[in-house]
Coordinates of C-alpha atoms in Angstrom, one line a residue:
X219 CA -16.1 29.0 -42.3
X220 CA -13.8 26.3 -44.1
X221 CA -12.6 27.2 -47.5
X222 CA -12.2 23.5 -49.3
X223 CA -11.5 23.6 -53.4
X224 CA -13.1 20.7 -54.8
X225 CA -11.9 19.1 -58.1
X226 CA -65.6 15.9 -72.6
X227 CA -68.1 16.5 -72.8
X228 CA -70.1 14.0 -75.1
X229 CA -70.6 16.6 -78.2
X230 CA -66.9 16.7 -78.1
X231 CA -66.7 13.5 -79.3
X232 CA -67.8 14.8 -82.6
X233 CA -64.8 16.8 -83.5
X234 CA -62.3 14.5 -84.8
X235 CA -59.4 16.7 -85.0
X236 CA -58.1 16.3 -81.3
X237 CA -57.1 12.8 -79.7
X238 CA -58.2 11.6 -76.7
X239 CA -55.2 9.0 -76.8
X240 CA -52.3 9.3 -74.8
X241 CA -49.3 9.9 -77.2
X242 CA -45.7 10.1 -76.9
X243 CA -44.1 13.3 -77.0
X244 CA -41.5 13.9 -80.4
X245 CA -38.8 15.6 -78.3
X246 CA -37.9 15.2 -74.8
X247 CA -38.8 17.3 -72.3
X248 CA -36.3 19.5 -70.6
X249 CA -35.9 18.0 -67.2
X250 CA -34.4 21.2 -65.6
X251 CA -35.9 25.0 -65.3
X252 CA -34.7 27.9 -64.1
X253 CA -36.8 30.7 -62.3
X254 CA -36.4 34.5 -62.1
X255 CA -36.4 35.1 -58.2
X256 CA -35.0 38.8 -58.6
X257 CA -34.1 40.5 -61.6
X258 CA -34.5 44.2 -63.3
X259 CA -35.5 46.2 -60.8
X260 CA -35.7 44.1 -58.1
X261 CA -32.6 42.6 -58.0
X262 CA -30.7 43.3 -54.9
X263 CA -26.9 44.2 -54.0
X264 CA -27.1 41.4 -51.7
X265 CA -28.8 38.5 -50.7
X266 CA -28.9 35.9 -47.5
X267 CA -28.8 32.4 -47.7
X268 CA -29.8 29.5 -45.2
X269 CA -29.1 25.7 -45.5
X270 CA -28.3 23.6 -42.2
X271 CA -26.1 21.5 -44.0
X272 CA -24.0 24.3 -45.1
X273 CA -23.3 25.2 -48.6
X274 CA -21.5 24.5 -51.9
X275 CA -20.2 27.2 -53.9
X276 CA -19.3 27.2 -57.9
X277 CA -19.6 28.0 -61.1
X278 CA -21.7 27.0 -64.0
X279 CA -19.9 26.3 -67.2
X280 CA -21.2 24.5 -70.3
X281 CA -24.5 23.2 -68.5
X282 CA -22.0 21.7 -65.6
X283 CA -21.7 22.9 -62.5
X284 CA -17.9 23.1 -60.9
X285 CA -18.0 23.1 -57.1
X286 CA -15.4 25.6 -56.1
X287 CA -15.8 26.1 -52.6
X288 CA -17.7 23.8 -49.5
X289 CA -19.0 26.4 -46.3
X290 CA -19.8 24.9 -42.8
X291 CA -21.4 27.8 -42.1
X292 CA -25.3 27.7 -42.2
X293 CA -25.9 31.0 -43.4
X294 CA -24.5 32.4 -46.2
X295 CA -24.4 36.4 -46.9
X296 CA -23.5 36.9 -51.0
X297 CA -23.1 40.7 -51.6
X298 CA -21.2 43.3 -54.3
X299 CA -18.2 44.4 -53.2
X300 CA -15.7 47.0 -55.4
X301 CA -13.2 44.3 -56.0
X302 CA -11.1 41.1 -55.1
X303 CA -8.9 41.9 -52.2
X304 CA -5.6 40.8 -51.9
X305 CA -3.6 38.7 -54.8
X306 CA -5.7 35.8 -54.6
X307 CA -6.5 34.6 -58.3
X308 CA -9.6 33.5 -59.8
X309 CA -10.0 29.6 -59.7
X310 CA -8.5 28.7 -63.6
X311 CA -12.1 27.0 -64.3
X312 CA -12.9 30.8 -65.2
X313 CA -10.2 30.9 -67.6
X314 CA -11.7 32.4 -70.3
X315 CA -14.6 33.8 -69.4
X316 CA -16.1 37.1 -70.4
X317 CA -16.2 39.2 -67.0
X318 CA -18.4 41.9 -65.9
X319 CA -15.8 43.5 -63.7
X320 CA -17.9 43.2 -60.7
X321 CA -16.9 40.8 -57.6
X322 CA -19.1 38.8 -55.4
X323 CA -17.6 38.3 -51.9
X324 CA -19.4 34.9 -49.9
X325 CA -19.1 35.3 -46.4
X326 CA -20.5 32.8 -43.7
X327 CA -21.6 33.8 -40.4
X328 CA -18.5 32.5 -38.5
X329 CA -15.7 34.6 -38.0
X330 CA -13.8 34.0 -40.7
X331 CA -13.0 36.1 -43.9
X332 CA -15.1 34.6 -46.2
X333 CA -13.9 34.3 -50.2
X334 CA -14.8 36.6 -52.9
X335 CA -15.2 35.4 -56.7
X336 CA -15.2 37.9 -60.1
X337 CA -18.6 37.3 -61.8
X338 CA -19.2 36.3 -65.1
X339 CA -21.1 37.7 -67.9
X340 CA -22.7 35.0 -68.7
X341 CA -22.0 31.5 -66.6
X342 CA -23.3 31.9 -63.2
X343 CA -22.2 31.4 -60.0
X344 CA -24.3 29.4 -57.9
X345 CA -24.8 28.2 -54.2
X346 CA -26.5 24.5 -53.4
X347 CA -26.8 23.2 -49.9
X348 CA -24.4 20.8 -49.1
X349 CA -27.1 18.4 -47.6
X350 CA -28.8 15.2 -49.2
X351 CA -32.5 17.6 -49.2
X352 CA -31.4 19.8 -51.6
X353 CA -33.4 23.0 -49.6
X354 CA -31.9 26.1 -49.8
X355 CA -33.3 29.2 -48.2
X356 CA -32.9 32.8 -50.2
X357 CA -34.4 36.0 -48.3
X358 CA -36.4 33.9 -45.8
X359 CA -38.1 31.5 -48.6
X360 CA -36.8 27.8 -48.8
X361 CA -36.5 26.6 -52.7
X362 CA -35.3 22.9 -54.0
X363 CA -32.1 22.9 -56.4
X364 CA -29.6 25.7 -56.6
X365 CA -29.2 29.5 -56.4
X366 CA -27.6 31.1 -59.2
X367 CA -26.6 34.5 -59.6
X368 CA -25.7 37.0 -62.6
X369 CA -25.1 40.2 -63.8
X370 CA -28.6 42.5 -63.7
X371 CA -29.5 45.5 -65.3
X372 CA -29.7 48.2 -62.2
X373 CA -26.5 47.2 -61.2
X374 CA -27.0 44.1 -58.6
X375 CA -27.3 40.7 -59.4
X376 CA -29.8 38.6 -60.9
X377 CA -30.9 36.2 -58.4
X378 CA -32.2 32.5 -59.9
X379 CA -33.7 29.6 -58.9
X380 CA -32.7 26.6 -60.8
X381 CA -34.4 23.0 -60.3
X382 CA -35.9 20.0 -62.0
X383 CA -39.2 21.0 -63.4
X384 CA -41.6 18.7 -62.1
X385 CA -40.0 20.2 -58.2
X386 CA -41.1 23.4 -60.0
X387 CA -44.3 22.8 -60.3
X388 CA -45.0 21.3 -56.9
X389 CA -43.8 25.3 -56.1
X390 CA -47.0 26.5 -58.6
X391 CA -49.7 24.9 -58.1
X392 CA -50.9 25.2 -54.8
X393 CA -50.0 29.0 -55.7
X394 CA -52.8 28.6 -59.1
X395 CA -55.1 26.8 -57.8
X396 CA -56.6 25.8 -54.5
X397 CA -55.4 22.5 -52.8
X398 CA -58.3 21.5 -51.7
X399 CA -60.4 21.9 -55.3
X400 CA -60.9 18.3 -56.9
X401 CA -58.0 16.1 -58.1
X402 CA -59.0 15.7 -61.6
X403 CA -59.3 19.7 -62.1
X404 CA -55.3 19.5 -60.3
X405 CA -54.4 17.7 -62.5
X406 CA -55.7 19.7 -65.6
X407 CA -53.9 22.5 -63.5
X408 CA -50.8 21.0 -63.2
X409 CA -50.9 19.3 -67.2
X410 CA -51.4 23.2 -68.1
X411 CA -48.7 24.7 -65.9
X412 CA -46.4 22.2 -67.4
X413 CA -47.2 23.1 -70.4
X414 CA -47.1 26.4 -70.2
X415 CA -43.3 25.7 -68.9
X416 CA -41.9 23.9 -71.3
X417 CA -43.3 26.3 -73.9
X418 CA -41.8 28.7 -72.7
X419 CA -38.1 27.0 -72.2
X420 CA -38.1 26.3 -75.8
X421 CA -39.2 29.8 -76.9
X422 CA -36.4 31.2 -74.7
X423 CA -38.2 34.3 -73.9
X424 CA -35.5 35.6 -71.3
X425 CA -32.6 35.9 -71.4
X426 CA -31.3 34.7 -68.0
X427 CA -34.0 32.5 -67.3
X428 CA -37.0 30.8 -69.1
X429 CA -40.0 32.0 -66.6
X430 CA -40.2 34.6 -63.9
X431 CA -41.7 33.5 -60.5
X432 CA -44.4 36.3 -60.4
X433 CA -47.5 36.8 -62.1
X434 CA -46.1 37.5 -65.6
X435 CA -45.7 34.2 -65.6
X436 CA -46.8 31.7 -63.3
X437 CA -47.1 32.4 -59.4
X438 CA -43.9 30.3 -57.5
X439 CA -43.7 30.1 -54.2
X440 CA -41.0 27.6 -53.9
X441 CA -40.8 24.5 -51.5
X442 CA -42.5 26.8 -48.5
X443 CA -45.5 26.6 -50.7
X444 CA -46.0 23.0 -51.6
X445 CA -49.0 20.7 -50.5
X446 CA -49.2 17.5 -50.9
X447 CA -52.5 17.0 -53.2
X448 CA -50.7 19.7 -55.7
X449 CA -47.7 17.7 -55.0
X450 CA -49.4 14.3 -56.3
X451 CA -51.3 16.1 -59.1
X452 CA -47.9 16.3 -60.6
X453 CA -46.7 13.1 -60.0
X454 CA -49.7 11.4 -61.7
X455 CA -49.7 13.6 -64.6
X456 CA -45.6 13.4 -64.3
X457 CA -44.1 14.5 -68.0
X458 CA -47.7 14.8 -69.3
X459 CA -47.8 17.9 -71.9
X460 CA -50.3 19.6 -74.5
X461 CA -49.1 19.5 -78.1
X462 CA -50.3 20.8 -81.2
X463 CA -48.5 19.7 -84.3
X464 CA -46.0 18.3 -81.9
X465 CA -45.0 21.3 -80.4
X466 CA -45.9 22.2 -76.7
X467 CA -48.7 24.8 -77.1
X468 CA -49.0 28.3 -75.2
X469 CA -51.4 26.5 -72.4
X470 CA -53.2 30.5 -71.1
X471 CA -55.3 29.8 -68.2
X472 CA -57.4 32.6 -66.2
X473 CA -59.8 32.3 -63.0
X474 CA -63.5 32.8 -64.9
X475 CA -64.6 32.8 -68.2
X476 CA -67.7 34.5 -67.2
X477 CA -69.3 31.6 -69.7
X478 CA -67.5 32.2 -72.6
X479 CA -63.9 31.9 -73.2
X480 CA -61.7 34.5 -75.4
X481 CA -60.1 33.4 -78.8
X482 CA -56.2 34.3 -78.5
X483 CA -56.0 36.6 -81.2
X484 CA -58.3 39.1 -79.5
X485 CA -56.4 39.6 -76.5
X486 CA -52.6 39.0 -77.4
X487 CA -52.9 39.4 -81.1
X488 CA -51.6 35.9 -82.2
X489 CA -53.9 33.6 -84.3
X490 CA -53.5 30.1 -82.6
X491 CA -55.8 27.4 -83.1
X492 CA -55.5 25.7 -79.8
X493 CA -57.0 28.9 -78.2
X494 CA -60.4 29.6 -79.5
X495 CA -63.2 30.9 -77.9
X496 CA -65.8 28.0 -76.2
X497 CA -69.2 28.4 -74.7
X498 CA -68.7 27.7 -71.4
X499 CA -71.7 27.0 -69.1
X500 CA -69.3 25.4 -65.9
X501 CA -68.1 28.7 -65.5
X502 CA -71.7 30.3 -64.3
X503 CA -72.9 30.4 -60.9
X504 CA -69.3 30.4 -59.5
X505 CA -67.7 33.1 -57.7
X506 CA -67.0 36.2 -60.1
X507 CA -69.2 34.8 -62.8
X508 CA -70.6 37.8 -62.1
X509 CA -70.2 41.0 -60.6
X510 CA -70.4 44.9 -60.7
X511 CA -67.9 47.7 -60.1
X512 CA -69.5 51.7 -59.2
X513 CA -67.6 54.2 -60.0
X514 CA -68.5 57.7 -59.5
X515 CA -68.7 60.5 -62.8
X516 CA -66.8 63.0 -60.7
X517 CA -62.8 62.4 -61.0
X518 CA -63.5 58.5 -61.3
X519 CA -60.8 56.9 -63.3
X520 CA -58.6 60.0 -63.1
X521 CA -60.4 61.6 -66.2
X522 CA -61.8 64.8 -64.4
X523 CA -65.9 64.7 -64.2
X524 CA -66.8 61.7 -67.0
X525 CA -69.3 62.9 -69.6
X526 CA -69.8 59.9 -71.5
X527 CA -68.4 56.4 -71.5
X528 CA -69.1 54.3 -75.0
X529 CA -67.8 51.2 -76.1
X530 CA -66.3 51.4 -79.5
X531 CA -65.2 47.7 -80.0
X532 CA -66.1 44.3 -79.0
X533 CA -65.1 40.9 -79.7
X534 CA -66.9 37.8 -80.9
X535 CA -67.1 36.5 -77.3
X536 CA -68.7 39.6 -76.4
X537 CA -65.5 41.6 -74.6
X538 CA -65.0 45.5 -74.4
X539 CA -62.1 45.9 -76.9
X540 CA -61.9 49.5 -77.3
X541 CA -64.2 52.4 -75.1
X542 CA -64.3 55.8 -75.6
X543 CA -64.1 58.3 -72.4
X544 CA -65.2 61.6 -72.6
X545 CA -63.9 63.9 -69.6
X546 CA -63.1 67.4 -68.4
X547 CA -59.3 66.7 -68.9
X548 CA -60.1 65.6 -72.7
X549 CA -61.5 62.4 -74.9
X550 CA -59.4 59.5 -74.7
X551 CA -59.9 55.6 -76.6
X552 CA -59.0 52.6 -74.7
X553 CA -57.5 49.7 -75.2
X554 CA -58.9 46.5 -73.5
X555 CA -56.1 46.6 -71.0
X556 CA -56.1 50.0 -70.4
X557 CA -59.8 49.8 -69.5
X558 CA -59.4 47.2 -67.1
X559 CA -56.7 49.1 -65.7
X560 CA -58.7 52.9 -65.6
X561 CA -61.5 51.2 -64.0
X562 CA -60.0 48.1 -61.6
X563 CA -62.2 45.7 -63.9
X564 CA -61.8 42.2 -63.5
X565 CA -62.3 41.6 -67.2
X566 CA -63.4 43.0 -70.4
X567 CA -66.8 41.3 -70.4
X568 CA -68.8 44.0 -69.2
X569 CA -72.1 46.3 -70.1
X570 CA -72.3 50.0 -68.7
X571 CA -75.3 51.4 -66.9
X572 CA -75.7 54.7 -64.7
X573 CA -78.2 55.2 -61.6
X574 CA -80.3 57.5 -64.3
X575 CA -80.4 55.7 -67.3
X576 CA -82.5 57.0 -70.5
X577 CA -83.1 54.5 -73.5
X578 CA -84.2 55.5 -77.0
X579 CA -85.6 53.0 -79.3
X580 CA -86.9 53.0 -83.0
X581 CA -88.8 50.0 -83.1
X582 CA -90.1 49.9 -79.8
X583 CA -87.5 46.6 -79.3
X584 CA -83.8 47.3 -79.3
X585 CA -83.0 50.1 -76.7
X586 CA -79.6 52.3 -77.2
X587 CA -78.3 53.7 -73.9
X588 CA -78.7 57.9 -74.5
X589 CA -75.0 58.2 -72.0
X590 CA -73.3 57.3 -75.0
X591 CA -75.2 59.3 -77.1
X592 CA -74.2 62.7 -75.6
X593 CA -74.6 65.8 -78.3
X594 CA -76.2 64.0 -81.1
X595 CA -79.6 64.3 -82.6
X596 CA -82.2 61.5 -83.5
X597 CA -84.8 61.7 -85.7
X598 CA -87.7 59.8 -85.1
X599 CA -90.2 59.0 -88.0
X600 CA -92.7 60.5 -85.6
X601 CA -90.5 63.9 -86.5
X602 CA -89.5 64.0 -83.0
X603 CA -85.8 65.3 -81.7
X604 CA -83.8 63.8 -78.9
X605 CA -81.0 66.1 -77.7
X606 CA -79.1 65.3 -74.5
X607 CA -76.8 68.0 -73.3
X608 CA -75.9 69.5 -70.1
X609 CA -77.4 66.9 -67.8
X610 CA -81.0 67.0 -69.4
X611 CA -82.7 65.3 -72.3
X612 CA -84.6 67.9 -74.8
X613 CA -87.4 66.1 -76.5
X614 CA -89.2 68.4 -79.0
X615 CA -91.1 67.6 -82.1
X616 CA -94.3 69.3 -84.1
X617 CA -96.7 69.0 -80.7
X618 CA -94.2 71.1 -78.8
X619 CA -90.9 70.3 -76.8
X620 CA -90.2 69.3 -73.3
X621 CA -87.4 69.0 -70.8
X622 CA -86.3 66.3 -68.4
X623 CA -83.7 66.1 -66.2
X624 CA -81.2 63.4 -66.2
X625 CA -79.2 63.7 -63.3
X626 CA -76.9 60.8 -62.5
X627 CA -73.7 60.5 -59.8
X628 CA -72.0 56.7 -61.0
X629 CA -71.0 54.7 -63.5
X630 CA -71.9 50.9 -63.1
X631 CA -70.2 48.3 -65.0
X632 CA -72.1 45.4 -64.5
X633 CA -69.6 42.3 -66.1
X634 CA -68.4 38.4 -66.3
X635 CA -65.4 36.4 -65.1
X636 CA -62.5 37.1 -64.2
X637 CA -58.9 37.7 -66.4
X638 CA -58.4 37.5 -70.0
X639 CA -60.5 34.9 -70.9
X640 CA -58.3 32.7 -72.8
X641 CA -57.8 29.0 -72.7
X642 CA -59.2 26.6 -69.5
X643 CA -61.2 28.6 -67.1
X644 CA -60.0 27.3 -63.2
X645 CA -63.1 27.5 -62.2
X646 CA -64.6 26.0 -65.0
X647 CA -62.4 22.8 -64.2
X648 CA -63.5 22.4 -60.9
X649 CA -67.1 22.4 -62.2
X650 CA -66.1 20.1 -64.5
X651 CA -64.1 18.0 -61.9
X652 CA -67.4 17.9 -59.6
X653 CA -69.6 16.5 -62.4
X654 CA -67.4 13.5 -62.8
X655 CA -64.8 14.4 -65.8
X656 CA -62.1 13.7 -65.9
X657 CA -59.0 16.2 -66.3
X658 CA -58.3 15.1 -70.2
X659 CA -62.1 16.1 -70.6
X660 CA -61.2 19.6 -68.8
X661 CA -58.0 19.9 -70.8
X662 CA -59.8 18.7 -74.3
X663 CA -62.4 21.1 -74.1
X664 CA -60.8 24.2 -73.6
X665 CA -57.8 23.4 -75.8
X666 CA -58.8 22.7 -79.1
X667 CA -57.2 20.6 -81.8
X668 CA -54.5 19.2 -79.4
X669 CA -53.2 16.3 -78.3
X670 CA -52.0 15.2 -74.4
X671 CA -48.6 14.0 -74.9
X672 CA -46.3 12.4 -72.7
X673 CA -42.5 12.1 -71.9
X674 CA -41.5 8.9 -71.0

């Protein structure tokens, strides 16, 4: 190692308040983003690094970046150590700064000593390959742009991926949605995940970073990921953004509406009028548009032996909001997440059956499942009884009474799409994509009261 300082659809049409138009974007988008690699509890102690152009080493300072140090070497191992050895100060561009006490020691995989730099509270130090590509390797995966790393809460050090954010999003989409699915639904995909971005850059949800790289936010996989069809449905939508009232909009996506989308406020709690609930008939006959999921009554869900499952709550869409279980280890409501999470449910839009179902009715029409009915009485105007207890339904009434058995072993829930439900449904695109429109038409009818703005 060298050390080297450096100085729509047609009845759309109707509704007037969204714009079909093109129109410029009021503020300019953020051309940079930076990405949560490892943080909280996963970030690490120490990390390896790859480039075979070697590496630059510096600091970030003011939105700058100071190269401190160039490396030869093509691997790079960055790791805690207790402090700096020896009386070599810290380069006077840290003057200043608001330390953490903790040293990072860089170390190449020649055989020289490597160099070992106090790190900041709050401007990173960060690594960049020293070649013209710009591809950087971190644990094995290859990412464009730089490595930075920061203080983290266990302990270690926040690892993060910093890059321009149209080279971000060639890193998501392949990892949202198919390669091989129809340009124009790629494009609504990569429109969306754009969105979604820059959203959440200018809500500054994190702290150290504006999005993670996991599922929280949107799956990146970094440059070992990218395709090239992903690749040019960002360039052709390059800059292109959902706005409502100017402002980037919260663009939620899920796999399957199951037919019908969620409004916002039913899920997350926030009343936003981009996300409303839409029929949604390109989202039928497609995989998970339907599907069941047994479970048995004995210890299913980790509730003991399940006496009676009834929903409490739904939405307007028609989801499970709240459900009441009634077990041998005690009565417990649900929320919606919590019931997709007791069961492994792929959404909330769901009906319950069992393998022995009894139905009472009082007008010979609308039938009422008797599981959720468990130790209650009806009274029919025939002056009949209906008692179900201990596995057996007790009919009596003023021609006598009789017994019968009801002896069931599962729970079924028979449901509808797949996630949350709210905004464009994936699969609904590529439908949409198939039948010839376009992605504004996919975007337009899942967004409402929007415009498609661009940066240019």
């Amino acid at each position: 190692m060298r050390k080297l300082l450096l100085p729509l659809l047609a009845f759309l049409m109707i509704v007037t308040s969204v714009s079909y138009d093109r129109v410029r974007a009021e503020t300019k988008l953020p051309s940079t983003i930076r990405v949560g690699l490892f943080y909280d509890k996963t970030a690490g102690t120490s990390y390896m690094l790859a480039s075979s152009s070697g590496f630059v080493v510096g600091i970030k300072k003011h939105e700058s970046f100071i190269p401190l140090y160039s490396v030869l070497d093509k691997k790079l191992n960055v790791k805690i150590v207790n402090g700096q050895p020896g009386p070599v100060p810290a380069p006077s561009v840290m003057n200043g700064l608001k330390m953490t006490g903790k040293f990072l020691e860089f170390k190449g995989d020649s055989a020289s000593q490597g160099f070992v730099l106090p790190l900041p509270a709050e401007s990173p130090l960060y690594v960049a390959s020293a070649g013209e590509n710009g591809i950087i390797s971190l644990n094995g995966r290859n990412y464009r742009g730089k490595i930075e790393f920061l203080p983290a809460s266990n302990g270690g050090i926040t690892a993060v991926n910093e890059l321009g954010l149209e080279e971000y999003l060639y890193g998501v989409l392949p990892n949202e949605m198919p390669p091989s699915w129809p340009m124009e639904a790629l494009k609504a995909q990569a429109v969306a995940s754009r969105t979604y971005a820059v959203h959440n850059i200018l809500k500054k949800r994190y702290v150290w970073f504006d999005v993670t790289g996991s599922l929280n936010d949107q799956v990146y996989g970094g440059y070992d990921s990218e395709n090239a069809r992903t690749n040019e449905a960002v360039n052709q939508t390059k800059g292109q953004v959902l706005v409502y009232q100017d402002e980037p909009i919260l663009a939620l996506y899920h796999s399957n509406s199951g037919g019908i989308t969620e409004d916002c406020s039913e899920v997350f709690g926030g009343e936003l009028p981009y996300l409303k609930s839409v029929k949604d008939e390109f989202s039928l006959q497609s995989p998970n548009s339907t599907w069941t999921v047994k479970i048995p009554r004995i210890q299913a869900g980790g509730f003991g032996t399940i006496y009676d499952l009834a929903i409490i709550e739904k939405s307007q869409s028609g989801r499970v909001k709240k459900m009441l279980v009634r077990g041998s280890s005690g009565d417990r409501v649900l929320s919606a997440n919590d019931v997709r999470t007791a069961f492994q449910l792929k959404s909330n839009l769901f009906e319950i059956k069992t393998d022995a179902m009894v139905y009472i009715t009082g007008d010979g029409k609308e039938k009422k499942p008797l599981f959720q009915l468990e130790g209650r009485t009806i009274v029919s105007g025939g002056d009949k009884a209906v008692i179900y207890a201990g596995g057996a339904v007790h009919i009596a009434g003023s021609d006598g009474s009789r017994k019968v058995p009801v002896t069931f072993q599962h729970y079924e829930f028979q449901g509808r799409g797949y996630g949350h439900g709210v905004g464009m449904s994936q699969w609904g695109a590529k439908v949409m994509a198939e039948r010839g429109y376009n992605y504004r038409d996919i975007l337009l009818y899942y967004y409402k009261n929007v415009d498609l703005a661009a940066d240019f």
